[in-house]
Coordinates of C-alpha atoms and ligand atoms in Angstrom, one line a residue:
M222 CA -4.7 -14.4 -16.8
S223 CA -8.4 -13.7 -16.0
T224 CA -10.4 -10.8 -18.3
T225 CA -11.3 -9.5 -14.3
S226 CA -10.0 -5.6 -13.9
Y227 CA -8.2 -3.9 -12.3
F228 CA -8.4 -1.4 -10.1
A229 CA -5.6 0.3 -6.9
L230 CA -7.0 2.1 -3.4
V231 CA -4.6 4.2 -1.5
P232 CA -5.3 5.0 2.1
A233 CA -3.3 8.4 3.0
A234 CA -6.2 9.4 5.4
G235 CA -3.0 9.3 8.4
G236 CA -1.1 11.5 10.4
G237 CA 2.2 9.7 10.0
S238 CA 2.5 10.8 13.6
R239 CA 5.8 9.2 14.2
M240 CA 7.3 11.1 11.5
G241 CA 7.6 14.2 13.6
A242 CA 6.1 16.6 11.0
S243 CA 4.2 18.8 11.4
L244 CA 2.7 17.5 8.6
P245 CA 0.9 15.2 7.2
K246 CA 3.5 12.6 5.8
Q247 CA 1.6 12.5 2.4
Y248 CA 2.4 15.5 1.9
L249 CA 6.2 16.3 3.4
S250 CA 8.2 16.7 0.2
L251 CA 10.5 13.9 -1.3
A252 CA 12.2 14.3 -4.5
G253 CA 10.3 17.6 -5.1
R254 CA 7.2 16.4 -5.1
P255 CA 4.5 15.8 -2.2
L256 CA 5.3 12.5 -0.8
I257 CA 1.7 11.1 -2.2
R258 CA 2.9 12.5 -6.1
H259 CA 5.2 9.1 -5.9
A260 CA 3.2 6.3 -5.6
L261 CA 0.6 7.4 -6.8
A262 CA 2.2 8.8 -10.5
T263 CA 3.7 4.8 -10.4
L264 CA 0.4 3.4 -10.1
C265 CA -1.5 5.3 -12.5
A266 CA 1.3 4.7 -15.5
V267 CA 0.9 0.7 -15.2
A268 CA -1.2 0.1 -18.6
L269 CA -3.9 -2.9 -16.7
I270 CA -5.0 -0.2 -13.9
E271 CA -8.0 1.2 -15.1
R272 CA -8.3 4.1 -12.3
V273 CA -6.7 4.6 -9.0
Y274 CA -8.6 6.6 -5.9
V275 CA -6.3 8.0 -2.6
V276 CA -8.4 7.5 0.3
L277 CA -8.2 11.2 2.0
S278 CA -9.5 12.0 5.4
P279 CA -13.1 14.1 5.2
D280 CA -10.8 17.3 7.1
D281 CA -7.4 17.3 5.5
A282 CA -6.2 20.8 3.9
H283 CA -3.7 19.7 2.9
W284 CA -4.1 17.6 -0.3
P285 CA -2.6 19.3 -3.8
E286 CA -4.5 19.6 -6.3
D287 CA -2.2 21.5 -8.5
E288 CA 0.6 18.3 -8.3
F289 CA -2.0 16.6 -9.5
S290 CA -3.4 17.7 -13.5
D291 CA -1.3 15.3 -15.5
L292 CA -2.3 12.6 -13.6
A293 CA -6.6 13.5 -13.7
A294 CA -7.5 11.1 -16.8
K295 CA -6.6 8.2 -13.6
L296 CA -6.9 9.0 -10.7
R297 CA -10.3 9.6 -8.4
V298 CA -9.2 11.8 -4.2
L299 CA -12.5 9.9 -2.5
R300 CA -12.9 12.4 1.4
C301 CA -13.8 9.2 2.9
G302 CA -11.0 8.4 4.7
G303 CA -11.4 6.1 8.9
A304 CA -9.8 6.7 12.3
T305 CA -7.6 3.1 11.4
R306 CA -5.8 2.4 8.0
A307 CA -8.7 -0.2 7.8
E308 CA -11.7 1.4 8.6
S309 CA -10.3 4.4 5.2
V310 CA -9.7 1.0 3.2
A311 CA -13.3 -0.6 4.1
N312 CA -14.9 2.9 3.6
G313 CA -12.9 4.1 -0.1
L314 CA -13.8 -0.6 -1.7
R315 CA -17.4 0.8 -0.8
A316 CA -17.3 4.8 -2.1
M317 CA -16.3 2.4 -5.2
S318 CA -18.5 -0.2 -5.8
G319 CA -20.3 2.1 -8.3
V320 CA -17.1 1.6 -11.2
V321 CA -15.9 -2.1 -9.5
A322 CA -17.3 -5.2 -10.2
V323 CA -17.0 -8.1 -7.4
D324 CA -14.7 -9.9 -8.7
D325 CA -12.3 -7.0 -10.1
W326 CA -9.5 -6.7 -8.3
V327 CA -8.1 -3.7 -6.1
L328 CA -4.5 -3.1 -5.7
V329 CA -4.4 -1.3 -2.4
H330 CA -1.7 0.2 -1.3
D331 CA 0.4 2.8 1.2
A332 CA 0.2 6.6 0.1
A333 CA 4.0 6.1 2.5
R334 CA 5.0 3.4 0.3
A335 CA 6.8 6.5 -2.4
C336 CA 9.6 3.9 -3.7
L337 CA 6.8 1.6 -6.2
S338 CA 7.8 0.6 -9.4
V339 CA 6.2 -0.5 -11.7
D340 CA 7.9 -3.7 -12.4
H341 CA 7.5 -3.8 -8.8
V342 CA 3.4 -3.5 -9.7
E343 CA 3.6 -5.6 -12.5
S344 CA 5.3 -8.5 -10.6
L345 CA 2.2 -8.4 -8.5
I346 CA -0.3 -8.3 -11.0
R347 CA 1.2 -11.8 -13.1
A348 CA 2.3 -14.5 -10.0
V349 CA -1.8 -13.1 -9.0
G350 CA -4.5 -12.6 -11.5
N351 CA -5.0 -16.0 -12.2
D352 CA -5.3 -16.5 -7.5
A353 CA -7.7 -17.5 -6.8
V354 CA -7.6 -15.3 -3.2
G355 CA -4.9 -13.1 -4.4
G356 CA -1.9 -11.8 -2.7
I357 CA 0.4 -9.3 -1.5
L358 CA 3.8 -7.9 -2.3
A359 CA 6.6 -8.9 0.6
V360 CA 10.1 -10.0 1.1
P361 CA 11.7 -12.5 3.7
V362 CA 13.4 -11.7 6.2
A363 CA 16.4 -10.9 6.2
D364 CA 17.6 -10.4 10.1
T365 CA 17.4 -12.4 13.2
L366 CA 14.0 -11.8 15.0
K367 CA 14.6 -11.0 19.1
R368 CA 12.0 -10.9 21.5
E369 CA 12.3 -7.7 24.2
A370 CA 10.7 -7.7 26.9
W371 CA 11.6 -4.9 29.8
G372 CA 14.3 -3.8 27.8
R373 CA 16.0 -6.6 27.3
I374 CA 16.2 -10.8 25.1
A375 CA 13.2 -12.9 26.0
A376 CA 13.3 -14.6 22.7
T377 CA 14.9 -15.5 19.7
V378 CA 12.6 -15.9 16.8
P379 CA 13.7 -18.2 14.3
R380 CA 13.3 -16.4 10.8
E381 CA 13.1 -19.4 8.9
D382 CA 9.5 -18.5 6.7
L383 CA 8.6 -15.3 7.7
W384 CA 8.3 -13.0 5.5
Q385 CA 8.1 -8.5 6.0
A386 CA 4.4 -8.1 4.2
Q387 CA 4.9 -5.1 2.0
T388 CA 2.2 -3.3 -0.3
P389 CA -0.1 -3.3 -3.3
Q390 CA -2.3 -6.4 -1.8
M391 CA -4.1 -7.3 -4.0
F392 CA -7.6 -8.9 -3.4
R393 CA -11.6 -9.3 -5.8
H394 CA -13.6 -6.3 -3.9
R395 CA -15.7 -8.4 -2.7
M396 CA -13.7 -11.0 -0.5
L397 CA -11.4 -7.7 0.4
S398 CA -14.9 -6.2 1.4
T399 CA -15.9 -8.2 3.8
A400 CA -13.1 -9.7 4.8
L401 CA -12.4 -5.9 6.4
A402 CA -15.6 -5.6 8.0
A403 CA -15.3 -9.6 9.2
A404 CA -11.8 -8.6 10.9
P405 CA -11.8 -4.5 11.1
S406 CA -8.8 -4.3 14.0
V407 CA -6.1 -6.3 11.2
T408 CA -2.8 -3.9 9.8
D409 CA -2.6 -5.0 6.8
E410 CA -5.7 -6.3 3.9
A411 CA -4.3 -9.8 4.6
G412 CA -4.6 -10.3 7.6
A413 CA -8.4 -10.2 7.2
V414 CA -8.4 -12.3 4.4
E415 CA -6.3 -14.3 6.3
S416 CA -9.2 -14.7 9.2
L417 CA -11.7 -15.9 6.6
G418 CA -9.1 -18.9 6.7
L419 CA -7.3 -17.9 3.0
K420 CA -4.0 -18.4 3.1
P421 CA -2.9 -15.4 0.6
K422 CA 0.0 -16.2 -2.0
L423 CA 3.4 -14.4 -0.9
V424 CA 5.6 -12.6 -3.5
A425 CA 8.7 -11.5 -4.0
A426 CA 9.4 -8.0 -3.9
D427 CA 12.7 -6.3 -2.6
A428 CA 13.5 -3.5 -0.6
T429 CA 13.1 -0.8 -2.4
N430 CA 9.2 -1.4 -1.3
L431 CA 10.3 0.0 1.3
K432 CA 7.7 2.6 3.6
V433 CA 8.6 6.1 5.0
T434 CA 8.2 5.8 8.1
Y435 CA 10.5 7.5 10.4
P436 CA 12.9 10.7 9.1
L437 CA 16.0 8.2 7.6
D438 CA 13.3 6.7 5.3
L439 CA 12.9 10.2 3.2
Q440 CA 16.5 10.4 2.6
L441 CA 16.1 6.7 2.4
A442 CA 13.0 6.8 -0.6
E443 CA 15.8 10.1 -1.8
W444 CA 18.3 8.1 -2.8
I445 CA 16.0 5.1 -3.9
L446 CA 14.3 7.5 -6.5
A447 CA 17.6 9.3 -7.8
N448 CA 19.4 6.0 -8.7
R449 CA 16.8 4.1 -10.5
K450 CA 17.1 3.0 -13.7
Ligands
C5P272 O1 0.8 4.9 9.4 P1 1.3 4.2 8.2 O2 2.3 5.1 7.6 O3 1.6 2.5 8.8 O4 0.0 4.1 7.7 C1 -0.4 3.6 6.6 C2 -0.7 3.5 4.8 O5 -2.6 4.0 6.3 C3 -1.2 5.3 5.7 O6 -0.6 5.6 3.8 C4 -2.1 6.3 6.1 O7 -2.2 8.0 6.0 C5 -3.1 5.2 5.7 N1 -3.8 5.5 7.4 C6 -4.9 5.7 7.1 N2 -5.9 6.1 7.2 C7 -6.2 5.9 9.3 C8 -4.7 5.1 9.3 C9 -3.6 5.8 8.5 O8 -5.0 5.5 5.2 N3 -6.5 6.2 9.5

């Protein structure tokens, strides 16, 4: 394993409109705590991670300071969210640059993936810690995929070699900053790094690392957290 340090960056400046709630989804209640608390607590519990940065919208009025006092040693709040997820990440990387060295690893994780476990994070770090490019957690696609046109099936997309990207996505600070500057409209960090002509590593995770997007996902996440050993 390399001697570089590990940091986490959690973009949490989105509104979560697909949830249909009045509160941004990261602040909805999940297992009795704000949803965002779960992933932040997990990342803070990973011994190798030095500091966990969370990126909020500059006008976020919901951040529940009191919920995080026990994580204060590692957690830092950055109020520099942007109009897109990629912009929030790029702004966060810039704000971290005084503390994080150019070759340090940054693990970017969606606040909405509340069921992330310490095991998930450690398996990513183990698999990618010596990699020249970086990598992401992902799961192989299990379902048959259909391309839609006007409500009907236009084509069946072969699922061999297809994976669903998750987070954390782990890249070195300088490479990720450069990639996001060159490809600002990507929907994940790996997409930006791929646009540099590089091939990030896929690290198999599992479906429990789901992204809470729709109301039903909240119930699934609650079940996963309650039943985890
Ligand atoms: O909306 P979606 O679930 O795809 O968002 C993924 C993550 O990106 C969430 O944690 C969300 O808060 C964050 N995000 C952000 N800034 C935005 C939009 C989304 O930090 N402008």
